[in-house]
GROMACS .gro file of C-alpha atoms in nm:
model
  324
    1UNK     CA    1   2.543   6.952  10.825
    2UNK     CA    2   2.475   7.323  10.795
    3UNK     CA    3   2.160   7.541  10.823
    4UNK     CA    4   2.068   7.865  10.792
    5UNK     CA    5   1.870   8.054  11.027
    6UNK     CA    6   1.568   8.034  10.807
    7UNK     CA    7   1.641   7.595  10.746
    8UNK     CA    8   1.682   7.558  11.122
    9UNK     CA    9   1.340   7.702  11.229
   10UNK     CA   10   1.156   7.522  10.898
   11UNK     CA   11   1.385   7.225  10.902
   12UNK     CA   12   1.198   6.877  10.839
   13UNK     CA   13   1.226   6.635  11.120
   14UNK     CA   14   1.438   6.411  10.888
   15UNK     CA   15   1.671   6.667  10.796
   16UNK     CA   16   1.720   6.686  11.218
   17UNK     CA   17   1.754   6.346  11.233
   18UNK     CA   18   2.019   6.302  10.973
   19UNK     CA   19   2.217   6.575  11.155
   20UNK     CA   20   2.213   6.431  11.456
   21UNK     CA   21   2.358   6.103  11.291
   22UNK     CA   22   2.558   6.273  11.073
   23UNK     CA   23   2.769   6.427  11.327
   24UNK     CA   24   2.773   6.146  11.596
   25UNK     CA   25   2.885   5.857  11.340
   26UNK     CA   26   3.190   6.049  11.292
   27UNK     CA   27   3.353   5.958  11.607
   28UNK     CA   28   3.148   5.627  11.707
   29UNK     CA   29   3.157   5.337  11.535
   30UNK     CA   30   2.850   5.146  11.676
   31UNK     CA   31   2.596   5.400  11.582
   32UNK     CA   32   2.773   5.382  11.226
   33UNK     CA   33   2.603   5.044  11.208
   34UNK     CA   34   2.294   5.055  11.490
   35UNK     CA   35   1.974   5.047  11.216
   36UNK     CA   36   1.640   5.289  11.319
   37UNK     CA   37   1.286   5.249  11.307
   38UNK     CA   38   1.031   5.505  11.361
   39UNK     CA   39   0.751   5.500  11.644
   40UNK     CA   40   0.406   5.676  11.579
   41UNK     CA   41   0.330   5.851  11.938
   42UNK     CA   42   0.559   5.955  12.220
   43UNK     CA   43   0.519   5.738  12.440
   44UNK     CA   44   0.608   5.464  12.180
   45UNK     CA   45   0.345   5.177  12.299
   46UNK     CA   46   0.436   4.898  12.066
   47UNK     CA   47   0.175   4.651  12.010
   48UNK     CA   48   0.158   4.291  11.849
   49UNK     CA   49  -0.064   4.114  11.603
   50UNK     CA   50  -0.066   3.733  11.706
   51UNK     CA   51  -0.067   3.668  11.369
   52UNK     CA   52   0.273   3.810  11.241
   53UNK     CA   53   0.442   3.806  11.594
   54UNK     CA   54   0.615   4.133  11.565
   55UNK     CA   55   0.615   4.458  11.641
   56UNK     CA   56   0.325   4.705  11.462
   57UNK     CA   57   0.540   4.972  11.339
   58UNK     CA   58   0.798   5.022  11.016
   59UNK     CA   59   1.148   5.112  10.978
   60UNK     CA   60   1.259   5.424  10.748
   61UNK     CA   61   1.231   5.293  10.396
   62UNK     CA   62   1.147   4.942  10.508
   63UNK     CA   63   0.905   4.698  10.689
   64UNK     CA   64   1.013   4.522  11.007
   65UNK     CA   65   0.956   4.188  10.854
   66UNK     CA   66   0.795   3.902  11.086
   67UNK     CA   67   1.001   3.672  11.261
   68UNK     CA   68   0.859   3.329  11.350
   69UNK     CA   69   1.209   3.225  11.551
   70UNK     CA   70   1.215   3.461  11.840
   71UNK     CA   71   1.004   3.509  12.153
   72UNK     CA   72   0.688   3.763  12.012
   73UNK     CA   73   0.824   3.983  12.264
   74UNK     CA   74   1.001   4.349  12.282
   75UNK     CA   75   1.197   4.518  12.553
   76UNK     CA   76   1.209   4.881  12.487
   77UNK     CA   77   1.220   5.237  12.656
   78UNK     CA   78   1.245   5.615  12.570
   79UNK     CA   79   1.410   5.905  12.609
   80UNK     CA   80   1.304   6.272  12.561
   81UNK     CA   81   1.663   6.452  12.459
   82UNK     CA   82   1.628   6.836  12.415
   83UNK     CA   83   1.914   7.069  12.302
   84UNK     CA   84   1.942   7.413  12.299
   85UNK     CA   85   2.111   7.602  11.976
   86UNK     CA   86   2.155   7.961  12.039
   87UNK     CA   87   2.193   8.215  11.757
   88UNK     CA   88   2.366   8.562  11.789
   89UNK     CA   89   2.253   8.891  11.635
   90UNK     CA   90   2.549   8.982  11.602
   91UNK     CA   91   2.838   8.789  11.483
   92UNK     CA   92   3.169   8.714  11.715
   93UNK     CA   93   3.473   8.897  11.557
   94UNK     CA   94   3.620   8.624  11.303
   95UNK     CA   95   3.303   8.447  11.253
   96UNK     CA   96   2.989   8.473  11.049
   97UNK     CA   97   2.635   8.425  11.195
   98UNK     CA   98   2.646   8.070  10.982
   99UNK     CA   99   2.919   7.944  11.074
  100UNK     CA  100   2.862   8.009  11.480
  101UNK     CA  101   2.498   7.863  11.413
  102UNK     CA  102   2.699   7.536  11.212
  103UNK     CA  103   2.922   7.491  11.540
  104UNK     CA  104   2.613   7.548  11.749
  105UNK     CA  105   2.453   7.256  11.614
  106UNK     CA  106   2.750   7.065  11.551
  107UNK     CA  107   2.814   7.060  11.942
  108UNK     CA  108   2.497   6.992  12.051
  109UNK     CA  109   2.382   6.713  11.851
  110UNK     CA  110   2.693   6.577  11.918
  111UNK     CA  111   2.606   6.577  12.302
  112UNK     CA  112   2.309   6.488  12.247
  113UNK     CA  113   2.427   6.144  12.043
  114UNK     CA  114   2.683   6.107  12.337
  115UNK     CA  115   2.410   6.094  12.602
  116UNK     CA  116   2.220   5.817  12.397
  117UNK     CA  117   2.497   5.618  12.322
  118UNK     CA  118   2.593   5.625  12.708
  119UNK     CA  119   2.217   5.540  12.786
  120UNK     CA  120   2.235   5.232  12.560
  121UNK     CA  121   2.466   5.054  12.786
  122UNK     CA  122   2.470   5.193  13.091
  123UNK     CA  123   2.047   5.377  13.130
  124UNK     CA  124   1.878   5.237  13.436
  125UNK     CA  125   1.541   5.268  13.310
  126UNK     CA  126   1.500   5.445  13.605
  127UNK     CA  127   1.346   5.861  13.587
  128UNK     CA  128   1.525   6.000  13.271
  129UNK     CA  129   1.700   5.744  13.154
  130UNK     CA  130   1.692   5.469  12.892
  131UNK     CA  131   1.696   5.094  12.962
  132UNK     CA  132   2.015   5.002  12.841
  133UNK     CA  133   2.161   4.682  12.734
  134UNK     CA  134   2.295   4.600  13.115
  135UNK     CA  135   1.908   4.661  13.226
  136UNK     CA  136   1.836   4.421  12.970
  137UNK     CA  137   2.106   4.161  13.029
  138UNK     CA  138   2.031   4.183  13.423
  139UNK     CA  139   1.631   4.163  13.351
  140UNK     CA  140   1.704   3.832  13.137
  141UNK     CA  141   1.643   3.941  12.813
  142UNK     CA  142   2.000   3.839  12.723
  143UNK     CA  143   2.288   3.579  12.725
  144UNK     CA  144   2.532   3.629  12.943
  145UNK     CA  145   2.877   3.509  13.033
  146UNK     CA  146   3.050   3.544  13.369
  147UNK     CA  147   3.405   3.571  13.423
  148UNK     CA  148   3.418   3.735  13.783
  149UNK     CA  149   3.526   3.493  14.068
  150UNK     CA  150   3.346   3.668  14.428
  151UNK     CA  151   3.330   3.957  14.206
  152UNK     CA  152   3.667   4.002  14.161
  153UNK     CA  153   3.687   4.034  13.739
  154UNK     CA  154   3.900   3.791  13.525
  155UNK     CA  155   4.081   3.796  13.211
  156UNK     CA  156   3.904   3.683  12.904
  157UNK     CA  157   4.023   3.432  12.662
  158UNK     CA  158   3.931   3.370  12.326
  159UNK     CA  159   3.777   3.013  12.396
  160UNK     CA  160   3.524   3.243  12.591
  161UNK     CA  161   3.450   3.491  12.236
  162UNK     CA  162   3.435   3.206  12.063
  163UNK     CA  163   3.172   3.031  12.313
  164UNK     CA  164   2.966   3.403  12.298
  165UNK     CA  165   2.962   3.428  11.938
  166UNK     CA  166   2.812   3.037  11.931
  167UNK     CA  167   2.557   3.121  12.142
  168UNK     CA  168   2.395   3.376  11.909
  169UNK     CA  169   2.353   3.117  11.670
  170UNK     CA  170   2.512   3.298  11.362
  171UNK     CA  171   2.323   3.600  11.433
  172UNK     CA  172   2.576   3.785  11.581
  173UNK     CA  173   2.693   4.092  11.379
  174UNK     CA  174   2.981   4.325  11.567
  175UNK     CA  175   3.186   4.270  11.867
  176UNK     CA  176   3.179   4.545  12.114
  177UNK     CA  177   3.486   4.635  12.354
  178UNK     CA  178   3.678   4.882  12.582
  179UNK     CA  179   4.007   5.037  12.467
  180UNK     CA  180   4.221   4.827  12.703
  181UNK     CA  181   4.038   4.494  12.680
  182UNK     CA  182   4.029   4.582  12.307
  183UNK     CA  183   4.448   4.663  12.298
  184UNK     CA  184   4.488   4.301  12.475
  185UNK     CA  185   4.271   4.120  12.228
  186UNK     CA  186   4.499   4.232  11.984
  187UNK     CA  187   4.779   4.166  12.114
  188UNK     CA  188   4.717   3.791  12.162
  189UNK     CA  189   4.597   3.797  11.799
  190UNK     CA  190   4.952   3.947  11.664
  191UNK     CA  191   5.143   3.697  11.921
  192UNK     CA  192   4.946   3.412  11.741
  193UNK     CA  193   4.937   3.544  11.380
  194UNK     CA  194   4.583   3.571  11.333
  195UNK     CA  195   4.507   3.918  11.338
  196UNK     CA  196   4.343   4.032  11.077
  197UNK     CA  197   4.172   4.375  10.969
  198UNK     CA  198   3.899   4.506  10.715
  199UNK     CA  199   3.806   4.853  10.561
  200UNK     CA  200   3.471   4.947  10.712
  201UNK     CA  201   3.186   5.135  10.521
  202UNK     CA  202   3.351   5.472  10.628
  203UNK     CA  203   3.722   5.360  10.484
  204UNK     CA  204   3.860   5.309  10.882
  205UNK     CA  205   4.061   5.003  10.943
  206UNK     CA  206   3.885   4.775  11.152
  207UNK     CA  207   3.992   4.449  11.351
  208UNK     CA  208   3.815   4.155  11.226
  209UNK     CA  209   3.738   3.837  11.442
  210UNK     CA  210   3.586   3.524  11.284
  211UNK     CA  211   3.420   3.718  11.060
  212UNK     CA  212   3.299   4.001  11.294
  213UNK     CA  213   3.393   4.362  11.312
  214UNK     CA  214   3.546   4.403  11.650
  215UNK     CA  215   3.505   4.799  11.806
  216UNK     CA  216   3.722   4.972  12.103
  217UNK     CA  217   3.368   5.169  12.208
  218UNK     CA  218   3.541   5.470  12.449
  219UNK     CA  219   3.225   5.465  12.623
  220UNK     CA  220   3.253   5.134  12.819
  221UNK     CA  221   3.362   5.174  13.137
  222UNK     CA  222   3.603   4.986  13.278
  223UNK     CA  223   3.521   5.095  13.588
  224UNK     CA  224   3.209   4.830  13.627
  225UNK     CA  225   3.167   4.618  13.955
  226UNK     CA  226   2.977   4.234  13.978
  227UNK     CA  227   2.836   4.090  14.246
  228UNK     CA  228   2.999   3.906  14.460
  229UNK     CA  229   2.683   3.602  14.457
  230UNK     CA  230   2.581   3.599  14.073
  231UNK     CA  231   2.925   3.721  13.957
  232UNK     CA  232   2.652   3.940  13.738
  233UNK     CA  233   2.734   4.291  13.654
  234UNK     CA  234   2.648   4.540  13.921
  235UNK     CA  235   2.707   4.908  13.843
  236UNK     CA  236   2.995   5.112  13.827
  237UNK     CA  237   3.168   5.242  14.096
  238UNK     CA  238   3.526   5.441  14.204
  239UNK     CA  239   3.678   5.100  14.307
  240UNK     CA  240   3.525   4.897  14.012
  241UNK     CA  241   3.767   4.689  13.790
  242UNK     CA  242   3.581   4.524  13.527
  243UNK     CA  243   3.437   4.626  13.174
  244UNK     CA  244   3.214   4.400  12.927
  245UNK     CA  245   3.247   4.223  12.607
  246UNK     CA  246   2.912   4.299  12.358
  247UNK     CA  247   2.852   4.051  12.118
  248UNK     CA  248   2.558   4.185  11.911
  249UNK     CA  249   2.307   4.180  11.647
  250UNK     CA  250   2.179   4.441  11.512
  251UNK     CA  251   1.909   4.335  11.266
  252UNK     CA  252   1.555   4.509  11.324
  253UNK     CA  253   1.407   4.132  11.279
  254UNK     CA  254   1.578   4.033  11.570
  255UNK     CA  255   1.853   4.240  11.730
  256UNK     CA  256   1.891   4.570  11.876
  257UNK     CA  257   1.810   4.841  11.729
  258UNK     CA  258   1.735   5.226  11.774
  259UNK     CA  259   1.347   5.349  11.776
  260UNK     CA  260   1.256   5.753  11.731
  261UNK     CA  261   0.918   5.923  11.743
  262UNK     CA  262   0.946   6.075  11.352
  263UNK     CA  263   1.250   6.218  11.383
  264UNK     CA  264   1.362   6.574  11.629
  265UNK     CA  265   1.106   6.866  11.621
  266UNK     CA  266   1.217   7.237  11.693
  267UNK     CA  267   1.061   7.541  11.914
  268UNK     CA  268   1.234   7.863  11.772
  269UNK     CA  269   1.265   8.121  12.059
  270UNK     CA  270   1.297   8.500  11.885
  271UNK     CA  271   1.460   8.641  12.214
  272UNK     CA  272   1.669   8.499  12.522
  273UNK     CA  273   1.625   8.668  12.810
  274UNK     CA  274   1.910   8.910  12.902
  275UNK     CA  275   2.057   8.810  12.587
  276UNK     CA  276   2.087   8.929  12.235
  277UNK     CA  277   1.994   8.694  12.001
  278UNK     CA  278   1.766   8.403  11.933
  279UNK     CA  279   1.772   8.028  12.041
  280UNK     CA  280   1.603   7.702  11.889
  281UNK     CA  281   1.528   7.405  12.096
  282UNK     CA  282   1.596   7.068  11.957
  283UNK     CA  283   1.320   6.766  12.100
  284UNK     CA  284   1.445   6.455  11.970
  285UNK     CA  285   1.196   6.117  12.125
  286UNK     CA  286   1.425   5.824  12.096
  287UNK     CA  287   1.481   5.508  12.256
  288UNK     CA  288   1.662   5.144  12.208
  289UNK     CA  289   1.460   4.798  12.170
  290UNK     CA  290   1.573   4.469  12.203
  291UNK     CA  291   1.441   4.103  12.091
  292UNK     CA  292   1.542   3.898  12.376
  293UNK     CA  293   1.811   3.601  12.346
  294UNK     CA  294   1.915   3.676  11.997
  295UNK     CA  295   2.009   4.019  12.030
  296UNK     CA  296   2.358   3.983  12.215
  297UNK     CA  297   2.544   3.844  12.477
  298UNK     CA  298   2.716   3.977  12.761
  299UNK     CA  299   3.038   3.883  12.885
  300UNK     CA  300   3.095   4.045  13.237
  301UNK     CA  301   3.330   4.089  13.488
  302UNK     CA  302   3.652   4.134  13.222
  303UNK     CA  303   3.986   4.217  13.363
  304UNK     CA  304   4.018   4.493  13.070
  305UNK     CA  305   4.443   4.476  13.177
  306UNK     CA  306   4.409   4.098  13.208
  307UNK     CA  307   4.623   3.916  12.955
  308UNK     CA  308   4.435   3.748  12.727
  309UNK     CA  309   4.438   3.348  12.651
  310UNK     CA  310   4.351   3.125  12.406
  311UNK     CA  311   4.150   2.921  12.713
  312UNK     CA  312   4.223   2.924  13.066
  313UNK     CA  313   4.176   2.679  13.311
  314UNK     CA  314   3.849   2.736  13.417
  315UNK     CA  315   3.728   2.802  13.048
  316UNK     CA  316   3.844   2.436  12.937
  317UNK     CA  317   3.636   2.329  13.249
  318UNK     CA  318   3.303   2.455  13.197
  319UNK     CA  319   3.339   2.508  12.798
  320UNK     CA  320   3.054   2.265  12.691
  321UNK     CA  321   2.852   2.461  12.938
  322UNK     CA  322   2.550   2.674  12.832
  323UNK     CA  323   2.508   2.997  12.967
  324UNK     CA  324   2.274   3.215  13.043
   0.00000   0.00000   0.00000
């Protein structure tokens, strides 16, 4: 999305907001799909009714409807993200004013969108920094799956997917990967001749699982540690092994979903010190919320180079179990 100088220092909050989506869905399909609801105030205090048991605010265009199923409850935090756009008096030899602006923006929304979607799995909670969906999982607010053995991570099998997408109960909307967990999936799949694939929204071939989308997301680490007690995901770390499996919904009733204070405000600065030229700063109030239980489950502690099974050993052992 392009602006002039005169649209970036009047632009509506919306237009901002579509920007930064615009150029961050490009390259990430999660956020292609994650749905967002706007806050009133920054701090982003969500309160309840007991009466309709959900959240008192509304989505863009729609009403978070009530929800009698889940927990009245609503894990959330925010994030302040502020970007910087400068603008030269004087064009670069080969490029126009617009154009350096459009790259301008281009880039920094983009980083922007990059720091969120990192914060969304990985944010502590902790300073500036989201609660992400391993805060969540670790506070209890989702299921979880274990596959380390003294911490040591294990290879998943598809008994174990099929066990995590049981346990949401048919709510569960888009499976969630790392590249090389994601390139041995698929490879048991061909060996068995059930892969399948689907044209998503966007027209980019998708693998398909039971149903689900399933996404190679570049920004889970495979790098992740577990504890060698609870097995439970720990951090990540130079001599971690592991990665995750997301099984999610997305559904603002009762899933995960993105929340923003009214969209990304701008301060225009009309001269940067011992520079020529002009600078706006983009303020964009966003954050992630979660219903608990139906919102996802966590498998942890995933050999991302482990082969891939249709059930090991210990999977046919414990498969009636319930977890956690």
């Amino acid at each position: 999305m392009a602006y002039s100088l005169a649209e970036l220092k009047a632009a509506a909050p919306n237009d901002f907001l579509k920007g930064v989506m615009d150029f961050f869905i490009e390259e990430t399909q999660l956020m292609r799909k994650l749905k967002w609801v706007t806050v009133a105030g920054l701090t982003a205090n969500v309160t309840y009714t007991e009466d309709r048991g959900v959240a008192g605010f509304y989505g863009i265009n729609e009403e978070i409807v009530p929800n009698e199923i889940h927990p009245k409850t609503l894990a959330h935090s925010v994030l302040e993200l502020v970007g910087e756009v400068e603008i030269p008096r004087l064009a670069k030899k080969g490029f126009s004013q617009e154009s350096i602006l459009e790259m301008n923006t281009r880039n920094e929304t983009r980083r922007m969108g990059e720091v969120y979607e990192e914060g969304m799995f990985y944010g502590t909670g902790q300073g500036q920094s989201l609660a992400g969906l391993h805060a969540h999982a670790n506070g209890g607010f989702m299921q979880e799956i274990h596959l380390a053995s003294s911490g040591t991570p294990g290879a998943c099998s598809l008994l174990r997917l099929n066990q995590a997408i049981q346990m949401m109960r048919g709510k569960a909307q888009v499976i969630c990967m790392s590249l090389n967990t994601y390139l041995y999936f698929n490879a048991l799949l061909q060996e068995k001749g059930s892969y399948t694939t689907d044209r998503d929204e966007f027209g980019q071939l998708v693998t398909m699982y039971q149903g689900l989308p399933v996404m190679a997301l570049p920004v889970l680490s495979e790098k992740e540690t577990n504890d060698s007690t609870t097995e439970r995901y720990s951090g990540i770390g130079a001599a971690g092994a592991a990665s995750s499996i997301w099984v999610l919904n997305l559904r603002t009733s009762d899933g995960v979903f993105g929340i923003q204070n009214g969209g990304m405000t701008t301060d225009h600065f009309d001269k940067i010190e011992r520079k020529v030229g002009e600078k706006v700063r983009l303020v964009w109030d966003c954050g992630l919320a979660i219903y608990p239980k139906w919102c996802g489950v966590r498998i942890d502690g995933v050999d991302p180079v482990g082969q891939w099974t249709l059930a090991g050993a210990a999977d046919a052992a414990d498969a009636g179990e319930t977890e956690t």
